[in-house]
Amino acid sequence: MQLGRYRLDEQVGQGGMAVVWRGFDTQLRRVVAVKVLHPHLHAREDVRRRFDREAQAVARLHHPHILDVYDFSGLAAEPSYLVTEFIRGRTLRDFAEGTPFHPPELAAACLLPIAEALEHAHAAGVVHRDVKPENVMVREDGVVKLTDFGIAALLDPGEKFTMTGSILGSPAHLAPETIEGKPADPRSDLFSFGTILYWLSCGELPFQAPSPAALLRAILDGKLTDPRAVRPAVSDGQAKIISRCLERDPARRYQTATELRQELEALLAEAGLEQPLEMLARFVREPELEGPRVRARLVERCLARGEEELSRKRTSAALAAFGRVLALDPQNAQAKGRVDRIRRRTRLLKLGRRALIGATACAIAAAISLPAIRFAERVQAARVERERQDARARELTAASAAPPPNTPSTSNPAPTSTANRTSTVSPPRVPPSAPGAATAPAPRAVNPRREQRVAAAEAPKLLPVVLAQKVPARVIVDDADLGQDLMIQTQLAPGTHRVTIQHKCCADLNTQIDIRPDRQRYTLETGSPRPAQLRIVGGDPDAQVWYSDENTPLTPLGLVRDLRGTPARIAMTEPTHRFTITVGDKAIQRTLRAGSENEIDMAGEP
């Protein structure tokens, strides 16, 4: 297919506004990306102007982390198209759904170039207004680029770009002031940036709801779960950056992308990650190797910081450092030992302080009441002496009144009967020992320490193990609950272990893993995904609804009127999957989770 001087070779993506092709510039002999406006949208002047606006916005930007624009068809051309550099890679959405960012500092490293790109765009008077994972491309060599300035606002004096009654952007990443219809400014982009940083750091979005309307209400409410509560491995510094980006009031956020970029750089430098772009490139190429390497560096640095704080008697700071180690590496023996030692010492100090307070109180009381105590002692001594004298007098009186004792008879005593004879009770005879008992040696005393050493020597050696997952499912190994996270670090003995994997999106999966000394990382799968449910609200009731993806052709779900009351069930082959939901002539991108209930409100779709 030919479009002017551009040959369209392969469709590589589509959205609600345009289809993206991998093309070839026949004059300059280079591969390009050609973004072609949907035919049914070309008739709308407002859409064509948005397309023209994207070309103008990006044409004034030249930055290594912003997609370059090569050509634009113009408003009068049919079809309208935009030509940009071609990125060999994936969107951040696709990359992150298959690759967990663990430890979370990798998320900060990934988005640092995007902060630089926003800094450059804002300085040029351009607000992106649609910062989301789908608009960040991850190149095969690890370079990330900000794309799709299709609804960007140009901050030229005297120029306004508003669409009364409409909301532009993706609901999950919209800033509250945008939802309220207020003009977007650079701080709106920083809010959207914060939603992505939260998502990469925690594995879930900061605001979630079953429908777009409910989601917008949640963002306006501003109720946010602390990132550290969702994922304890998130550092205090990173949590503060995320929370400040997501402040409900723009005045409480970072006021410029420069501030945000500087905070991210300081965070990574403090963590000892001095070359974040090189680290990111290695992570994109080999995530299963670079992730553990970065985690090991962070653990080593936190251990050193904890020991330094201990030497300075800063117990709280030391506990925070060792706690971060255990969040990254729950089985770390050094951190466990230090935390236990600090807690024991803290308990002893508390007991010592209580004893000192008690002794001081007693001394004060004694000093105050010493005369009274001495008087009481004298009264008690007099009472005891009086009682002793009274008892002696009673004994003498009783002795004088008693009759004399009988004189024993000198005649031969009469023989007494056998019944009255006094008998001597012999001690019970000890039964003779069994034959050979006299020569048996006495049993030796058990030495507990020796028994422990023997048991430890006989116990199998535990191996460090990393259990990786695509979703944070709960993992139970040999009836021991290891919790739920994208990556779980533990220690297991060599051999076969029973594993149960539980997640609300899938059926429970009972399986086995074989732990070997030559392998450390094991990837766990979830059970069979439950179907996702989809309901359509608003729009033309007679419009046909389809779903599709890169492997599934358009598959009908029914009419809009059918999907208002009874949701359609979409079969899932994995816990999360991105679909194109087509309602009439509108193509809508949605990531569905297995077992979830979803709603598309056509009134909120552009």
XYZ file of C-alpha atoms in Angstrom:
606
model
C 0.000 0.000 0.000
C 1.400 3.372 -1.027
C 0.725 6.743 0.593
C 2.559 9.439 -1.302
C 6.255 8.664 -1.083
C 5.687 6.254 1.814
C 5.159 2.546 1.355
C 3.008 1.046 4.115
C 4.438 -2.396 4.837
C 2.848 -3.629 8.073
C 0.189 -2.474 10.528
C 1.829 -2.381 13.957
C -0.878 -0.805 16.100
C -4.084 1.144 16.288
C -5.965 3.369 18.678
C -9.199 5.237 18.821
C -7.800 7.969 16.573
C -5.436 6.398 14.051
C -3.754 3.288 12.703
C 0.039 3.032 12.910
C 2.005 1.403 10.077
C 5.603 0.427 9.675
C 6.459 2.180 6.440
C 9.367 2.970 4.178
C 10.387 6.402 2.906
C 11.175 5.739 -0.761
C 13.076 9.032 -1.156
C 15.268 9.017 1.969
C 15.462 5.202 2.030
C 14.658 4.720 5.696
C 12.099 2.878 7.828
C 9.458 5.166 9.326
C 6.230 4.993 11.313
C 3.149 6.347 9.520
C 0.170 7.311 11.667
C -2.971 7.378 9.478
C -6.160 8.992 10.765
C -9.227 6.713 10.761
C -11.401 7.474 7.693
C -14.552 8.038 9.747
C -12.682 10.617 11.876
C -11.175 12.493 8.943
C -14.557 14.083 8.266
C -14.475 15.794 11.655
C -12.687 19.132 11.541
C -11.904 19.090 15.279
C -10.092 15.766 14.924
C -8.090 16.968 11.932
C -7.070 20.019 13.939
C -5.936 17.790 16.801
C -3.861 15.832 14.305
C -2.351 19.071 13.018
C -1.709 20.147 16.611
C 0.308 16.989 17.292
C 2.536 17.734 14.315
C 3.061 21.317 15.484
C 3.702 20.277 19.077
C 6.327 17.660 18.329
C 7.948 19.651 15.521
C 9.161 22.210 18.054
C 10.650 19.505 20.304
C 14.062 17.940 19.727
C 15.089 15.630 22.546
C 16.664 12.150 22.669
C 13.680 10.840 24.659
C 10.906 12.329 22.504
C 9.783 10.733 19.239
C 11.007 12.685 16.199
C 8.456 13.885 13.615
C 9.574 13.726 9.973
C 6.540 14.765 7.919
C 2.850 15.734 8.030
C 0.255 15.466 5.277
C -1.506 18.736 6.134
C -5.136 19.404 7.031
C -6.452 19.189 3.458
C -4.901 15.825 2.592
C -7.014 12.687 2.574
C -6.238 10.583 4.429
C -4.397 12.683 6.998
C -1.162 11.144 8.212
C 1.860 11.875 10.369
C 5.316 10.394 9.731
C 7.700 9.788 12.650
C 10.768 7.758 13.469
C 10.094 4.034 13.813
C 10.761 2.459 17.214
C 11.791 -1.188 17.295
C 10.433 -2.241 20.634
C 7.293 -2.292 22.756
C 5.129 0.095 24.697
C 5.919 0.418 28.378
C 2.523 -1.170 29.067
C 3.420 -4.325 27.158
C 6.953 -4.478 28.545
C 5.946 -4.009 32.194
C 3.106 -6.523 32.068
C 5.626 -9.229 31.229
C 8.573 -7.934 33.269
C 8.185 -6.910 36.928
C 10.249 -3.886 37.983
C 11.927 -5.409 41.027
C 13.530 -3.746 42.878
C 11.378 -0.603 42.545
C 14.409 1.617 41.866
C 14.304 0.189 38.344
C 10.985 1.999 37.880
C 12.621 5.290 38.872
C 15.470 4.641 36.423
C 13.010 3.841 33.640
C 10.999 7.040 34.100
C 13.924 9.398 34.677
C 14.308 9.962 30.875
C 10.557 10.648 30.648
C 10.918 13.313 33.341
C 13.694 14.839 31.217
C 11.433 14.710 28.150
C 8.624 16.485 30.023
C 11.109 19.056 31.289
C 12.098 19.802 27.685
C 8.490 19.885 26.430
C 7.301 22.189 29.210
C 10.220 24.544 28.611
C 9.092 24.729 24.964
C 5.528 25.555 26.034
C 4.011 22.117 25.358
C 1.863 20.179 27.850
C 1.429 16.536 26.805
C -1.930 15.894 28.610
C -1.933 12.152 27.897
C 1.084 10.734 29.731
C 0.424 7.003 30.142
C 2.294 3.684 29.688
C 0.918 3.234 26.168
C 2.583 6.506 25.137
C 6.037 5.504 26.330
C 8.031 3.316 23.951
C 10.790 0.993 25.169
C 13.302 0.418 22.403
C 15.096 -2.924 22.101
C 18.351 -1.310 23.227
C 16.738 0.076 26.394
C 16.131 3.674 25.282
C 12.700 5.003 26.324
C 10.825 7.704 24.396
C 7.707 9.759 25.027
C 5.265 9.586 22.106
C 1.789 10.642 20.967
C 1.328 14.354 21.549
C -2.081 14.082 19.835
C -3.962 16.061 22.507
C -1.073 18.273 23.589
C -1.805 21.834 24.610
C 0.385 24.615 23.241
C 0.998 27.263 25.836
C 1.360 30.084 23.325
C 0.191 33.463 24.597
C -3.295 34.215 23.363
C -3.910 30.690 22.062
C -6.454 28.531 23.846
C -7.326 24.942 23.171
C -10.432 23.813 25.019
C -13.266 21.492 24.177
C -16.239 22.410 26.328
C -17.836 19.426 28.040
C -15.202 16.914 26.941
C -12.387 15.160 28.756
C -9.293 14.295 26.779
C -6.891 11.653 28.034
C -6.930 8.214 29.641
C -9.122 8.051 32.790
C -6.685 6.094 34.982
C -3.957 8.702 34.452
C -5.963 11.942 34.416
C -5.162 14.723 36.867
C -8.081 15.851 39.084
C -8.103 19.391 37.685
C -8.418 17.983 34.161
C -11.463 15.966 35.228
C -12.964 19.148 36.659
C -12.544 20.893 33.305
C -9.794 23.255 34.383
C -6.949 24.134 31.982
C -4.050 21.681 31.957
C -0.606 22.884 32.948
C 2.762 21.143 33.475
C 1.694 19.940 36.933
C -1.075 17.911 35.279
C 1.563 15.958 33.360
C 3.447 15.370 36.631
C 0.317 13.847 38.205
C 0.024 11.450 35.252
C 3.739 10.702 35.594
C 3.099 9.791 39.242
C 0.410 7.269 38.295
C 2.918 5.451 36.067
C 5.651 5.521 38.721
C 3.165 4.095 41.247
C 2.100 1.385 38.789
C 5.657 0.310 37.965
C 6.772 0.440 41.616
C 3.770 -1.356 43.146
C 2.433 -3.546 40.347
C -1.009 -1.892 40.399
C -2.564 1.467 39.591
C -3.053 4.026 42.376
C -6.740 4.514 41.576
C -8.965 1.587 40.597
C -12.712 1.230 40.076
C -15.111 -0.992 38.093
C -16.198 1.792 35.700
C -14.737 4.984 34.213
C -17.226 7.128 36.133
C -16.298 5.491 39.436
C -12.617 5.795 38.545
C -12.926 9.533 37.950
C -14.667 9.890 41.326
C -11.838 7.983 43.018
C -9.246 10.323 41.492
C -11.240 13.364 42.593
C -11.506 11.952 46.132
C -7.721 11.620 46.166
C -7.707 8.629 48.520
C -4.386 6.917 47.926
C -2.883 3.798 49.492
C 0.719 4.387 50.547
C 3.021 2.633 48.035
C 4.928 0.992 50.913
C 1.707 -0.630 52.131
C 1.151 -2.161 48.688
C 4.777 -3.194 48.230
C 7.106 -2.966 51.248
C 10.198 -2.977 49.011
C 9.426 0.610 47.909
C 11.896 2.912 49.650
C 10.815 5.855 51.786
C 12.360 8.291 49.309
C 10.581 6.790 46.317
C 7.266 6.696 48.198
C 7.616 10.417 48.966
C 8.251 11.235 45.294
C 5.194 9.230 44.215
C 2.960 10.771 46.871
C 4.020 14.303 45.995
C 3.319 13.743 42.293
C -0.166 12.476 43.184
C -1.192 15.324 45.467
C -4.823 16.312 44.895
C -3.921 20.014 44.995
C -1.562 21.043 42.148
C 0.076 23.581 44.469
C 1.341 20.713 46.660
C 2.913 18.786 43.761
C 6.283 19.406 42.171
C 5.879 22.714 40.403
C 8.218 21.832 37.534
C 9.530 18.717 35.836
C 13.003 19.986 36.704
C 12.275 19.518 40.426
C 10.968 16.018 39.766
C 13.967 15.075 37.637
C 16.374 16.310 40.317
C 14.564 14.304 43.022
C 14.760 11.129 40.923
C 18.467 11.657 40.277
C 19.105 12.188 43.996
C 17.103 9.066 44.861
C 19.118 6.880 42.489
C 22.433 8.422 43.569
C 21.650 7.783 47.238
C 20.883 4.165 46.343
C 24.320 3.863 44.716
C 22.879 3.579 41.185
C 25.059 6.206 39.527
C 24.451 5.259 35.868
C 20.696 4.654 35.621
C 20.454 4.723 31.813
C 23.096 2.016 31.402
C 21.391 -0.010 34.134
C 18.035 0.393 32.378
C 19.513 -0.780 29.069
C 20.865 -3.932 30.744
C 17.508 -4.521 32.437
C 15.602 -4.265 29.138
C 17.974 -6.741 27.482
C 18.315 -9.206 30.390
C 15.728 -8.491 33.112
C 16.195 -11.874 34.811
C 19.901 -11.095 35.359
C 19.959 -7.338 35.934
C 17.091 -7.309 38.431
C 18.863 -9.586 40.968
C 22.142 -7.697 40.411
C 20.546 -4.358 41.257
C 18.790 -5.889 44.251
C 22.091 -7.270 45.557
C 23.716 -3.830 45.258
C 20.862 -2.220 47.157
C 21.031 -4.861 49.895
C 24.777 -4.363 50.282
C 24.396 -0.593 50.490
C 21.534 -0.752 52.998
C 23.500 -3.168 55.197
C 26.467 -0.796 55.200
C 24.209 2.141 56.047
C 22.592 0.175 58.873
C 25.958 -0.738 60.395
C 27.084 2.889 60.152
C 23.925 4.119 61.883
C 24.397 1.522 64.619
C 27.940 2.726 65.230
C 26.564 6.258 65.659
C 23.887 5.034 68.127
C 21.105 5.993 65.712
C 18.872 3.027 66.401
C 15.804 4.204 64.475
C 17.807 4.920 61.317
C 19.579 1.558 61.626
C 16.264 -0.273 61.980
C 14.954 1.501 58.865
C 18.018 0.431 56.850
C 17.859 -3.195 58.007
C 14.094 -3.223 57.465
C 14.630 -2.186 53.844
C 17.103 -5.064 53.472
C 14.488 -7.536 54.701
C 11.904 -6.047 52.328
C 14.295 -6.719 49.438
C 15.724 -9.992 50.795
C 13.460 -11.520 53.493
C 15.957 -14.285 54.315
C 18.993 -12.037 54.842
C 20.674 -13.442 57.960
C 22.756 -10.367 58.772
C 19.765 -8.022 58.741
C 17.646 -10.465 60.763
C 20.380 -10.769 63.380
C 20.831 -7.022 63.653
C 17.096 -6.377 63.969
C 16.742 -9.048 66.685
C 19.745 -7.624 68.525
C 18.350 -4.078 68.393
C 14.964 -5.256 69.649
C 16.494 -7.235 72.531
C 18.653 -4.271 73.491
C 15.634 -1.972 73.312
C 13.649 -4.286 75.612
C 16.540 -4.441 78.114
C 16.864 -0.664 78.080
C 13.150 -0.324 78.771
C 13.375 -2.789 81.678
C 16.431 -0.968 83.019
C 14.658 2.363 82.832
C 11.637 0.934 84.636
C 13.845 -0.553 87.377
C 15.698 2.734 87.774
C 12.435 4.636 88.028
C 11.160 2.147 90.640
C 14.347 2.345 92.713
C 14.306 6.120 92.583
C 10.696 6.202 93.707
C 11.488 3.865 96.614
C 14.446 5.996 97.678
C 12.331 9.129 97.622
C 9.588 7.424 99.598
C 12.114 6.136 102.134
C 13.644 9.561 102.593
C 10.246 11.125 103.132
C 8.776 8.476 105.487
C 11.843 7.259 107.455
C 10.623 8.600 110.868
C 7.243 6.973 110.378
C 8.876 3.673 109.447
C 11.063 3.694 112.554
C 8.057 4.468 114.766
C 6.131 1.591 113.204
C 9.076 -0.752 113.812
C 9.142 0.177 117.517
C 5.377 -0.394 117.863
C 5.654 -3.783 116.150
C 8.559 -4.859 118.396
C 6.596 -3.942 121.536
C 3.569 -5.901 120.290
C 5.684 -9.017 119.633
C 7.302 -8.845 123.095
C 3.907 -8.517 124.783
C 2.517 -11.545 122.949
C 5.604 -13.600 123.918
C 5.147 -12.796 127.601
C 1.438 -13.685 127.498
C 2.213 -17.057 125.918
C 4.823 -17.846 128.629
C 2.344 -17.055 131.382
C -0.232 -19.445 129.890
C 2.346 -22.257 129.766
C 3.245 -21.864 133.489
C -0.429 -21.870 134.519
C -1.135 -25.059 132.600
C 1.912 -26.853 134.095
C 0.898 -26.153 137.709
C -2.646 -27.489 137.233
C -1.669 -30.854 135.628
C -1.694 -34.200 137.776
C 1.621 -35.985 138.565
C 2.668 -38.691 136.164
C 1.976 -42.472 136.976
C 4.754 -44.415 138.767
C 5.738 -47.521 136.844
C 4.936 -50.960 138.556
C 7.831 -53.096 139.873
C 5.930 -56.428 139.554
C 6.168 -58.596 136.567
C 3.874 -57.299 133.926
C 1.007 -59.452 132.803
C 1.455 -61.049 129.518
C -0.155 -59.078 126.795
C -2.035 -60.441 123.913
C -0.588 -60.556 120.497
C -2.966 -57.854 119.426
C -1.463 -55.367 121.854
C 2.148 -56.252 121.091
C 4.166 -53.468 119.623
C 5.597 -54.458 116.229
C 8.488 -52.984 114.334
C 7.661 -52.140 110.727
C 10.525 -53.147 108.505
C 11.267 -51.167 105.464
C 10.029 -52.814 102.269
C 12.437 -55.257 100.737
C 13.938 -54.140 97.491
C 13.259 -56.767 94.832
C 16.362 -58.257 93.282
C 17.442 -56.727 90.027
C 16.912 -58.549 86.803
C 19.776 -60.703 85.683
C 22.564 -58.635 84.268
C 21.149 -55.336 85.536
C 24.009 -54.875 87.971
C 26.537 -54.792 85.141
C 24.588 -52.418 82.841
C 26.243 -48.976 82.573
C 24.309 -45.916 83.680
C 22.830 -43.867 80.794
C 24.947 -40.889 79.707
C 23.557 -37.387 80.079
C 22.267 -35.850 76.828
C 24.301 -32.878 75.573
C 21.765 -30.498 73.912
C 24.407 -28.577 71.977
C 25.908 -31.779 70.613
C 22.438 -32.972 69.563
C 21.797 -29.658 67.767
C 25.124 -29.902 65.935
C 24.340 -33.448 64.832
C 20.854 -32.436 63.668
C 22.257 -29.462 61.755
C 24.884 -31.650 60.098
C 22.237 -34.177 59.054
C 19.745 -31.521 57.784
C 19.830 -30.809 54.025
C 21.529 -27.561 53.001
C 19.066 -24.794 52.081
C 19.480 -23.067 48.726
C 18.555 -19.431 47.935
C 15.540 -19.395 45.605
C 13.711 -16.637 43.693
C 10.092 -17.381 42.723
C 9.000 -15.008 39.917
C 5.414 -14.366 38.805
C 3.568 -12.217 36.289
C 0.951 -11.245 38.895
C 1.384 -10.951 42.672
C -0.249 -14.269 43.533
C -0.078 -15.950 46.942
C 2.503 -18.759 47.040
C 2.299 -21.675 49.481
C 5.249 -24.096 49.511
C 4.924 -27.316 51.530
C 2.047 -25.741 53.557
C 4.204 -22.665 54.389
C 2.604 -19.383 53.249
C 5.321 -17.233 51.613
C 2.993 -14.279 50.975
C 2.234 -12.646 47.639
C 4.522 -10.544 45.469
C 5.852 -10.460 41.934
C 9.147 -11.869 43.210
C 9.498 -13.935 46.380
C 12.908 -14.728 47.817
C 13.236 -17.705 50.148
C 15.427 -20.710 50.939
C 14.454 -24.291 50.114
C 16.122 -27.662 50.418
C 17.118 -29.444 47.189
C 14.452 -31.756 45.845
C 10.759 -31.656 44.987
C 8.385 -29.295 46.793
C 4.602 -28.943 46.671
C 3.448 -25.485 45.532
C -0.012 -23.906 45.595
C -0.560 -20.616 43.713
C -3.639 -18.553 44.578
C -4.948 -15.364 42.948
C -8.430 -13.942 42.669
C -8.106 -13.759 38.879
C -7.437 -17.466 38.391
C -8.278 -20.892 39.712
C -5.932 -22.275 42.367
C -3.006 -24.143 40.849
C -1.365 -27.082 42.635
C 1.991 -28.012 41.175
C 5.541 -28.997 42.071
C 8.969 -27.458 41.643
C 12.265 -29.301 41.621
C 14.943 -27.273 43.430
C 18.440 -27.800 42.034
C 21.795 -26.378 43.195
C 22.578 -25.083 39.687
C 19.429 -22.975 39.410
C 18.158 -20.039 41.490
C 15.216 -18.455 39.626
C 11.949 -20.318 39.054
C 8.996 -18.853 37.138
C 5.584 -19.775 38.516
C 2.440 -19.864 36.420
C -1.060 -19.153 37.676
C -4.093 -21.387 37.310
C -6.615 -21.178 34.504
C -7.698 -17.527 34.115
C -11.339 -16.775 34.839
C -13.260 -14.932 32.083
C -13.341 -11.131 32.173
C -16.774 -9.512 32.149
C -17.564 -6.448 30.041
C -20.579 -4.153 30.168
C -21.261 -1.235 27.768
C -23.066 1.874 29.039
C -24.420 4.689 26.847
C -23.945 5.124 23.126
C -26.054 3.832 20.254
C -28.043 0.851 21.600
C -28.015 -0.791 18.152
C -24.244 -0.517 17.668
C -22.386 -3.809 17.269
C -19.633 -4.634 19.800
C -16.561 -6.687 18.914
C -13.289 -7.555 20.623
C -9.919 -8.435 19.094
C -6.188 -8.549 19.765
C -3.044 -9.258 17.793
C -3.912 -12.962 17.594
C -7.727 -12.838 17.609
C -9.746 -11.413 14.693
C -12.829 -9.293 15.312
C -15.143 -11.424 17.440
C -18.738 -10.227 18.017
C -20.005 -9.790 21.580
C -23.504 -8.545 20.684
C -25.272 -5.214 20.535
C -24.802 -2.405 23.045
C -28.386 -2.921 24.256
C -27.523 -6.565 25.019
C -24.450 -5.655 27.073
C -26.115 -3.061 29.297
C -27.804 -5.509 31.638
C -25.922 -8.755 31.083
C -22.135 -8.409 30.717
C -20.299 -10.270 27.981
C -17.753 -12.864 29.049
C -14.368 -12.678 27.324
C -12.170 -15.749 27.560
C -8.711 -15.016 28.971
C -5.519 -16.921 28.260
C -3.425 -15.032 30.834
C -4.074 -13.004 33.999
C -4.005 -9.669 32.134
C -4.384 -9.029 28.441
C -4.875 -5.986 26.236
C -7.841 -6.012 23.854
C -9.307 -3.680 21.269
C -13.006 -3.243 22.016
C -14.797 -1.894 18.929
C -18.187 -0.267 19.528
C -19.732 0.769 16.218
C -16.928 2.726 14.544
C -14.984 3.481 17.752
C -11.941 1.389 18.644
C -11.155 1.428 22.378
C -8.045 -0.068 23.962
C -8.563 -1.835 27.287
C -6.390 -4.037 29.482
C -8.641 -6.646 31.100
C -7.840 -8.747 34.129
C -9.064 -12.298 34.441
C -12.071 -12.533 36.742
C -12.646 -8.753 36.705
C -15.816 -6.767 36.031
C -15.331 -3.951 33.517
C -17.512 -1.180 32.171
C -17.062 1.130 29.191
C -19.056 4.341 29.379
C -19.435 5.527 25.801
C -20.289 9.030 27.029
C -16.718 9.357 28.282
C -15.092 8.124 25.080
C -13.798 10.737 22.566
